[in-house]
Amino acid sequence: MIFWADKIDLKSLDLQLEKHLSRVCSRNTNNESKNKPKGDWEINPSMLKIRYLVAQGTYGTVYRGTYNTQDVAVKLLDWGEDGMSTAAKSAALGVSFKQEVSIWHKLDHPNVTRFVGASMGTSLFEIPLKNPLEGYTTLPSRACCVLVEFLTGGTLRNFLYKNRKKKLALRIVIQLALYLSRGLSYLQSKKIVHRDVKAENMLLDNNRTLKIANFGSC
């Protein structure tokens, strides 16, 4: 049997092949998702409502939201957003992410931010744009999110900056130092080393109680 090359629509064949591969990949991904055991830290995406942007950080973007009536801070992490991350690097970061949240959700201390849950994918979330009137967007499925209690006092860095022109009372300074040392001591007792101890990773509640946040890539 002989085929004439100029009679074959190669572009059409490419499109058909691409559609077929897309269906196969989608089916495999769905099967893997169904068969993959969930961690007890994983959230139910349908119960999360992301309300508005709070801050843009080095490792992700923070939003305020609600999860099952709880007031939460939602930190979104997209390791491939710079277009430079390889599949292997993203996979390694995903493994590290799982390890960190599986430890964090077991922590319970008044000077460590209370962990609510996490998700290995964000494609089901509606994420508000900077201008609320512009509606919502989504992130790639590779992105992850972490939910922690929302603390209204902001960061220790902002608190110190606001009070830079006046001398803080010694009792306040000592109390903040005690909160920090107690939190770090607790982490050390759990054999956890916080890799980024700085004022902007320390949060305050409305009673000025300091809580440690942002572990590793989270």
PDB file of C-alpha atoms in Angstrom:
ATOM      1  CA  MET A   1       0.000   0.000   0.000  1.00  0.00           C
ATOM      2  CA  ILE A   2       1.365   3.405  -1.016  1.00  0.00           C
ATOM      3  CA  PHE A   3       0.535   6.800   0.561  1.00  0.00           C
ATOM      4  CA  TRP A   4       1.308  10.084  -1.122  1.00  0.00           C
ATOM      5  CA  ALA A   5       2.967  12.474   1.336  1.00  0.00           C
ATOM      6  CA  ASP A   6       1.194  15.512  -0.070  1.00  0.00           C
ATOM      7  CA  LYS A   7      -2.190  13.861   0.545  1.00  0.00           C
ATOM      8  CA  ILE A   8      -1.638  13.494   4.305  1.00  0.00           C
ATOM      9  CA  ASP A   9      -2.776  16.351   6.536  1.00  0.00           C
ATOM     10  CA  LEU A  10       0.065  16.317   9.079  1.00  0.00           C
ATOM     11  CA  LYS A  11      -1.333  19.275  11.002  1.00  0.00           C
ATOM     12  CA  SER A  12      -4.638  17.461  11.503  1.00  0.00           C
ATOM     13  CA  LEU A  13      -2.815  14.330  12.658  1.00  0.00           C
ATOM     14  CA  ASP A  14      -0.812  16.387  15.161  1.00  0.00           C
ATOM     15  CA  LEU A  15      -3.996  17.894  16.589  1.00  0.00           C
ATOM     16  CA  GLN A  16      -5.669  14.486  16.889  1.00  0.00           C
ATOM     17  CA  LEU A  17      -2.599  13.009  18.575  1.00  0.00           C
ATOM     18  CA  GLU A  18      -2.380  15.955  20.991  1.00  0.00           C
ATOM     19  CA  LYS A  19      -6.065  15.552  21.939  1.00  0.00           C
ATOM     20  CA  HIS A  20      -5.605  11.815  22.485  1.00  0.00           C
ATOM     21  CA  LEU A  21      -2.536  12.302  24.691  1.00  0.00           C
ATOM     22  CA  SER A  22      -4.337  15.021  26.647  1.00  0.00           C
ATOM     23  CA  ARG A  23      -7.248  12.651  27.362  1.00  0.00           C
ATOM     24  CA  VAL A  24      -4.881   9.866  28.424  1.00  0.00           C
ATOM     25  CA  CYS A  25      -2.874  12.164  30.728  1.00  0.00           C
ATOM     26  CA  SER A  26      -6.039  13.591  32.250  1.00  0.00           C
ATOM     27  CA  ARG A  27      -7.418  10.101  32.874  1.00  0.00           C
ATOM     28  CA  ASN A  28      -4.158   8.953  34.471  1.00  0.00           C
ATOM     29  CA  THR A  29      -3.989  12.052  36.665  1.00  0.00           C
ATOM     30  CA  ASN A  30      -7.554  11.548  37.860  1.00  0.00           C
ATOM     31  CA  ASN A  31      -6.907   7.887  38.634  1.00  0.00           C
ATOM     32  CA  GLU A  32      -3.748   8.758  40.569  1.00  0.00           C
ATOM     33  CA  SER A  33      -5.657  11.414  42.501  1.00  0.00           C
ATOM     34  CA  LYS A  34      -8.409   8.945  43.413  1.00  0.00           C
ATOM     35  CA  ASN A  35      -5.984   6.211  44.440  1.00  0.00           C
ATOM     36  CA  LYS A  36      -3.594   8.484  46.341  1.00  0.00           C
ATOM     37  CA  PRO A  37      -4.125   8.308  50.105  1.00  0.00           C
ATOM     38  CA  LYS A  38      -4.846  11.719  51.614  1.00  0.00           C
ATOM     39  CA  GLY A  39      -2.927  13.071  54.553  1.00  0.00           C
ATOM     40  CA  ASP A  40      -4.922  13.964  57.645  1.00  0.00           C
ATOM     41  CA  TRP A  41      -3.756  17.556  57.124  1.00  0.00           C
ATOM     42  CA  GLU A  42      -5.415  17.932  53.697  1.00  0.00           C
ATOM     43  CA  ILE A  43      -8.300  20.364  53.452  1.00  0.00           C
ATOM     44  CA  ASN A  44     -11.608  20.119  51.630  1.00  0.00           C
ATOM     45  CA  PRO A  45     -11.314  22.765  48.850  1.00  0.00           C
ATOM     46  CA  SER A  46     -15.079  23.307  48.748  1.00  0.00           C
ATOM     47  CA  MET A  47     -14.981  24.629  52.330  1.00  0.00           C
ATOM     48  CA  LEU A  48     -12.385  27.332  51.596  1.00  0.00           C
ATOM     49  CA  LYS A  49     -13.383  30.879  50.662  1.00  0.00           C
ATOM     50  CA  ILE A  50     -10.472  33.165  49.724  1.00  0.00           C
ATOM     51  CA  ARG A  51     -11.523  36.758  50.375  1.00  0.00           C
ATOM     52  CA  TYR A  52      -8.732  39.255  49.661  1.00  0.00           C
ATOM     53  CA  LEU A  53      -4.981  39.773  49.247  1.00  0.00           C
ATOM     54  CA  VAL A  54      -2.985  40.522  52.400  1.00  0.00           C
ATOM     55  CA  ALA A  55       0.671  40.430  51.347  1.00  0.00           C
ATOM     56  CA  GLN A  56       3.094  39.300  48.661  1.00  0.00           C
ATOM     57  CA  GLY A  57       6.036  37.413  50.163  1.00  0.00           C
ATOM     58  CA  THR A  58       9.295  35.843  49.019  1.00  0.00           C
ATOM     59  CA  TYR A  59       7.889  32.329  48.836  1.00  0.00           C
ATOM     60  CA  GLY A  60       4.245  33.003  48.087  1.00  0.00           C
ATOM     61  CA  THR A  61       1.175  35.198  48.334  1.00  0.00           C
ATOM     62  CA  VAL A  62      -0.951  35.522  51.474  1.00  0.00           C
ATOM     63  CA  TYR A  63      -4.716  36.003  51.426  1.00  0.00           C
ATOM     64  CA  ARG A  64      -7.333  36.264  54.134  1.00  0.00           C
ATOM     65  CA  GLY A  65     -10.168  33.773  53.966  1.00  0.00           C
ATOM     66  CA  THR A  66     -12.511  31.467  55.829  1.00  0.00           C
ATOM     67  CA  TYR A  67     -12.389  27.704  56.123  1.00  0.00           C
ATOM     68  CA  ASN A  68     -15.367  25.960  57.693  1.00  0.00           C
ATOM     69  CA  THR A  69     -16.265  29.245  59.490  1.00  0.00           C
ATOM     70  CA  GLN A  70     -12.658  29.683  60.763  1.00  0.00           C
ATOM     71  CA  ASP A  71     -10.824  32.934  60.003  1.00  0.00           C
ATOM     72  CA  VAL A  72      -7.645  31.836  58.203  1.00  0.00           C
ATOM     73  CA  ALA A  73      -4.564  33.129  56.430  1.00  0.00           C
ATOM     74  CA  VAL A  74      -4.135  31.354  53.095  1.00  0.00           C
ATOM     75  CA  LYS A  75      -0.588  31.165  51.755  1.00  0.00           C
ATOM     76  CA  LEU A  76      -0.370  30.177  48.083  1.00  0.00           C
ATOM     77  CA  LEU A  77       2.889  28.725  46.786  1.00  0.00           C
ATOM     78  CA  ASP A  78       3.649  28.322  43.083  1.00  0.00           C
ATOM     79  CA  TRP A  79       7.199  27.026  42.652  1.00  0.00           C
ATOM     80  CA  GLY A  80       7.030  27.127  38.869  1.00  0.00           C
ATOM     81  CA  GLU A  81       5.803  30.681  38.449  1.00  0.00           C
ATOM     82  CA  ASP A  82       9.211  31.946  37.302  1.00  0.00           C
ATOM     83  CA  GLY A  83       9.210  29.434  34.447  1.00  0.00           C
ATOM     84  CA  MET A  84      12.621  28.150  35.570  1.00  0.00           C
ATOM     85  CA  SER A  85      11.618  25.216  37.777  1.00  0.00           C
ATOM     86  CA  THR A  86      12.126  21.783  36.252  1.00  0.00           C
ATOM     87  CA  ALA A  87       9.725  18.904  36.814  1.00  0.00           C
ATOM     88  CA  ALA A  88      12.310  17.237  39.056  1.00  0.00           C
ATOM     89  CA  LYS A  89      12.757  20.390  41.153  1.00  0.00           C
ATOM     90  CA  SER A  90       8.995  20.866  41.525  1.00  0.00           C
ATOM     91  CA  ALA A  91       8.632  17.214  42.564  1.00  0.00           C
ATOM     92  CA  ALA A  92      11.389  17.597  45.178  1.00  0.00           C
ATOM     93  CA  LEU A  93       9.739  20.739  46.563  1.00  0.00           C
ATOM     94  CA  GLY A  94       6.441  18.876  46.710  1.00  0.00           C
ATOM     95  CA  VAL A  95       8.009  16.102  48.797  1.00  0.00           C
ATOM     96  CA  SER A  96       9.566  18.697  51.121  1.00  0.00           C
ATOM     97  CA  PHE A  97       6.200  20.476  51.393  1.00  0.00           C
ATOM     98  CA  LYS A  98       4.438  17.254  52.432  1.00  0.00           C
ATOM     99  CA  GLN A  99       7.081  16.506  55.053  1.00  0.00           C
ATOM    100  CA  GLU A 100       6.830  19.981  56.572  1.00  0.00           C
ATOM    101  CA  VAL A 101       3.042  20.185  56.770  1.00  0.00           C
ATOM    102  CA  SER A 102       2.784  16.633  58.137  1.00  0.00           C
ATOM    103  CA  ILE A 103       4.978  17.806  61.033  1.00  0.00           C
ATOM    104  CA  TRP A 104       3.423  21.265  61.416  1.00  0.00           C
ATOM    105  CA  HIS A 105      -0.138  19.951  61.827  1.00  0.00           C
ATOM    106  CA  LYS A 106       0.978  17.995  64.919  1.00  0.00           C
ATOM    107  CA  LEU A 107       2.420  21.052  66.677  1.00  0.00           C
ATOM    108  CA  ASP A 108       0.469  22.609  69.527  1.00  0.00           C
ATOM    109  CA  HIS A 109       1.957  25.576  71.388  1.00  0.00           C
ATOM    110  CA  PRO A 110       0.643  29.074  72.226  1.00  0.00           C
ATOM    111  CA  ASN A 111       3.709  30.657  70.584  1.00  0.00           C
ATOM    112  CA  VAL A 112       3.545  28.699  67.332  1.00  0.00           C
ATOM    113  CA  THR A 113       0.986  29.657  64.691  1.00  0.00           C
ATOM    114  CA  ARG A 114      -1.866  27.152  64.711  1.00  0.00           C
ATOM    115  CA  PHE A 115      -1.905  25.065  61.553  1.00  0.00           C
ATOM    116  CA  VAL A 116      -5.352  24.506  60.005  1.00  0.00           C
ATOM    117  CA  GLY A 117      -4.585  22.464  56.896  1.00  0.00           C
ATOM    118  CA  ALA A 118      -2.987  22.383  53.463  1.00  0.00           C
ATOM    119  CA  SER A 119      -3.571  21.305  49.887  1.00  0.00           C
ATOM    120  CA  MET A 120      -1.208  19.969  47.221  1.00  0.00           C
ATOM    121  CA  GLY A 121      -3.265  21.591  44.462  1.00  0.00           C
ATOM    122  CA  THR A 122      -5.043  24.919  43.990  1.00  0.00           C
ATOM    123  CA  SER A 123      -6.755  24.479  40.619  1.00  0.00           C
ATOM    124  CA  LEU A 124     -10.158  24.238  42.349  1.00  0.00           C
ATOM    125  CA  PHE A 125      -9.759  27.527  44.230  1.00  0.00           C
ATOM    126  CA  GLU A 126     -11.126  30.890  43.126  1.00  0.00           C
ATOM    127  CA  ILE A 127      -8.408  33.432  43.852  1.00  0.00           C
ATOM    128  CA  PRO A 128      -9.402  37.119  43.932  1.00  0.00           C
ATOM    129  CA  LEU A 129      -7.380  39.517  41.794  1.00  0.00           C
ATOM    130  CA  LYS A 130      -5.754  42.630  43.274  1.00  0.00           C
ATOM    131  CA  ASN A 131      -8.688  44.660  42.013  1.00  0.00           C
ATOM    132  CA  PRO A 132     -11.846  42.927  43.353  1.00  0.00           C
ATOM    133  CA  LEU A 133     -13.863  44.345  40.452  1.00  0.00           C
ATOM    134  CA  GLU A 134     -11.794  42.268  38.017  1.00  0.00           C
ATOM    135  CA  GLY A 135     -13.091  39.012  39.468  1.00  0.00           C
ATOM    136  CA  TYR A 136     -11.153  35.817  40.144  1.00  0.00           C
ATOM    137  CA  THR A 137      -8.318  33.762  38.716  1.00  0.00           C
ATOM    138  CA  THR A 138      -6.801  30.316  39.297  1.00  0.00           C
ATOM    139  CA  LEU A 139      -3.310  28.899  39.765  1.00  0.00           C
ATOM    140  CA  PRO A 140      -1.711  25.885  38.039  1.00  0.00           C
ATOM    141  CA  SER A 141      -2.441  22.485  39.590  1.00  0.00           C
ATOM    142  CA  ARG A 142       1.205  22.237  40.725  1.00  0.00           C
ATOM    143  CA  ALA A 143       0.684  25.109  43.187  1.00  0.00           C
ATOM    144  CA  CYS A 144       0.077  24.404  46.881  1.00  0.00           C
ATOM    145  CA  CYS A 145      -1.510  26.239  49.772  1.00  0.00           C
ATOM    146  CA  VAL A 146      -1.196  26.364  53.556  1.00  0.00           C
ATOM    147  CA  LEU A 147      -3.941  27.503  55.938  1.00  0.00           C
ATOM    148  CA  VAL A 148      -3.142  28.862  59.402  1.00  0.00           C
ATOM    149  CA  GLU A 149      -5.057  30.882  61.969  1.00  0.00           C
ATOM    150  CA  PHE A 150      -5.407  34.531  60.938  1.00  0.00           C
ATOM    151  CA  LEU A 151      -3.715  36.852  63.428  1.00  0.00           C
ATOM    152  CA  THR A 152      -4.968  40.430  63.409  1.00  0.00           C
ATOM    153  CA  GLY A 153      -1.877  41.992  65.011  1.00  0.00           C
ATOM    154  CA  GLY A 154       0.267  41.676  61.888  1.00  0.00           C
ATOM    155  CA  THR A 155       3.981  40.909  61.879  1.00  0.00           C
ATOM    156  CA  LEU A 156       6.491  41.735  64.599  1.00  0.00           C
ATOM    157  CA  ARG A 157       8.408  43.721  61.988  1.00  0.00           C
ATOM    158  CA  ASN A 158       5.427  45.994  61.329  1.00  0.00           C
ATOM    159  CA  PHE A 159       4.816  46.401  65.056  1.00  0.00           C
ATOM    160  CA  LEU A 160       8.419  47.472  65.665  1.00  0.00           C
ATOM    161  CA  TYR A 161       8.329  49.819  62.678  1.00  0.00           C
ATOM    162  CA  LYS A 162       5.135  51.517  63.903  1.00  0.00           C
ATOM    163  CA  ASN A 163       6.765  52.076  67.300  1.00  0.00           C
ATOM    164  CA  ARG A 164      10.183  53.127  65.961  1.00  0.00           C
ATOM    165  CA  LYS A 165       9.818  56.755  67.137  1.00  0.00           C
ATOM    166  CA  LYS A 166       9.060  55.892  70.725  1.00  0.00           C
ATOM    167  CA  LYS A 167      10.796  53.609  73.172  1.00  0.00           C
ATOM    168  CA  LEU A 168       8.835  50.454  73.903  1.00  0.00           C
ATOM    169  CA  ALA A 169       8.248  49.667  77.554  1.00  0.00           C
ATOM    170  CA  LEU A 170      10.799  47.192  78.910  1.00  0.00           C
ATOM    171  CA  ARG A 171       8.045  44.792  79.994  1.00  0.00           C
ATOM    172  CA  ILE A 172       6.752  44.626  76.395  1.00  0.00           C
ATOM    173  CA  VAL A 173      10.228  43.907  75.014  1.00  0.00           C
ATOM    174  CA  ILE A 174      10.841  41.199  77.627  1.00  0.00           C
ATOM    175  CA  GLN A 175       7.418  39.648  77.011  1.00  0.00           C
ATOM    176  CA  LEU A 176       7.992  39.470  73.251  1.00  0.00           C
ATOM    177  CA  ALA A 177      11.439  37.941  73.821  1.00  0.00           C
ATOM    178  CA  LEU A 178       9.917  35.348  76.171  1.00  0.00           C
ATOM    179  CA  TYR A 179       7.232  34.441  73.643  1.00  0.00           C
ATOM    180  CA  LEU A 180       9.867  33.953  70.957  1.00  0.00           C
ATOM    181  CA  SER A 181      12.217  31.920  73.161  1.00  0.00           C
ATOM    182  CA  ARG A 182       9.359  29.685  74.353  1.00  0.00           C
ATOM    183  CA  GLY A 183       8.221  29.042  70.800  1.00  0.00           C
ATOM    184  CA  LEU A 184      11.738  28.246  69.578  1.00  0.00           C
ATOM    185  CA  SER A 185      12.377  26.049  72.630  1.00  0.00           C
ATOM    186  CA  TYR A 186       9.210  24.089  71.859  1.00  0.00           C
ATOM    187  CA  LEU A 187      10.278  23.601  68.235  1.00  0.00           C
ATOM    188  CA  GLN A 188      13.709  22.448  69.375  1.00  0.00           C
ATOM    189  CA  SER A 189      12.074  19.914  71.719  1.00  0.00           C
ATOM    190  CA  LYS A 190      10.350  18.495  68.614  1.00  0.00           C
ATOM    191  CA  LYS A 191      13.709  18.415  66.775  1.00  0.00           C
ATOM    192  CA  ILE A 192      12.585  21.180  64.411  1.00  0.00           C
ATOM    193  CA  VAL A 193      14.923  23.937  63.239  1.00  0.00           C
ATOM    194  CA  HIS A 194      13.208  27.069  61.925  1.00  0.00           C
ATOM    195  CA  ARG A 195      15.283  28.069  58.907  1.00  0.00           C
ATOM    196  CA  ASP A 196      14.155  31.678  58.633  1.00  0.00           C
ATOM    197  CA  VAL A 197      13.893  33.329  62.052  1.00  0.00           C
ATOM    198  CA  LYS A 198      13.223  37.035  61.502  1.00  0.00           C
ATOM    199  CA  ALA A 199      10.748  39.688  62.634  1.00  0.00           C
ATOM    200  CA  GLU A 200       8.509  39.385  59.563  1.00  0.00           C
ATOM    201  CA  ASN A 201       8.012  35.671  60.285  1.00  0.00           C
ATOM    202  CA  MET A 202       6.725  36.399  63.795  1.00  0.00           C
ATOM    203  CA  LEU A 203       3.012  37.229  64.047  1.00  0.00           C
ATOM    204  CA  LEU A 204       1.005  38.941  66.783  1.00  0.00           C
ATOM    205  CA  ASP A 205      -2.579  38.396  67.859  1.00  0.00           C
ATOM    206  CA  ASN A 206      -4.839  41.160  69.216  1.00  0.00           C
ATOM    207  CA  ASN A 207      -3.381  40.613  72.713  1.00  0.00           C
ATOM    208  CA  ARG A 208       0.167  41.082  71.387  1.00  0.00           C
ATOM    209  CA  THR A 209       0.992  37.394  71.887  1.00  0.00           C
ATOM    210  CA  LEU A 210       3.823  36.471  69.538  1.00  0.00           C
ATOM    211  CA  LYS A 211       3.536  33.342  67.401  1.00  0.00           C
ATOM    212  CA  ILE A 212       6.164  31.823  65.125  1.00  0.00           C
ATOM    213  CA  ALA A 213       5.171  31.266  61.489  1.00  0.00           C
ATOM    214  CA  ASN A 214       6.594  30.314  58.081  1.00  0.00           C
ATOM    215  CA  PHE A 215       8.436  27.025  58.405  1.00  0.00           C
ATOM    216  CA  GLY A 216      10.841  26.247  55.557  1.00  0.00           C
ATOM    217  CA  SER A 217       9.222  26.496  52.126  1.00  0.00           C
ATOM    218  CA  CYS A 218       5.845  27.183  53.806  1.00  0.00           C
TER     219      CYS A 218
END
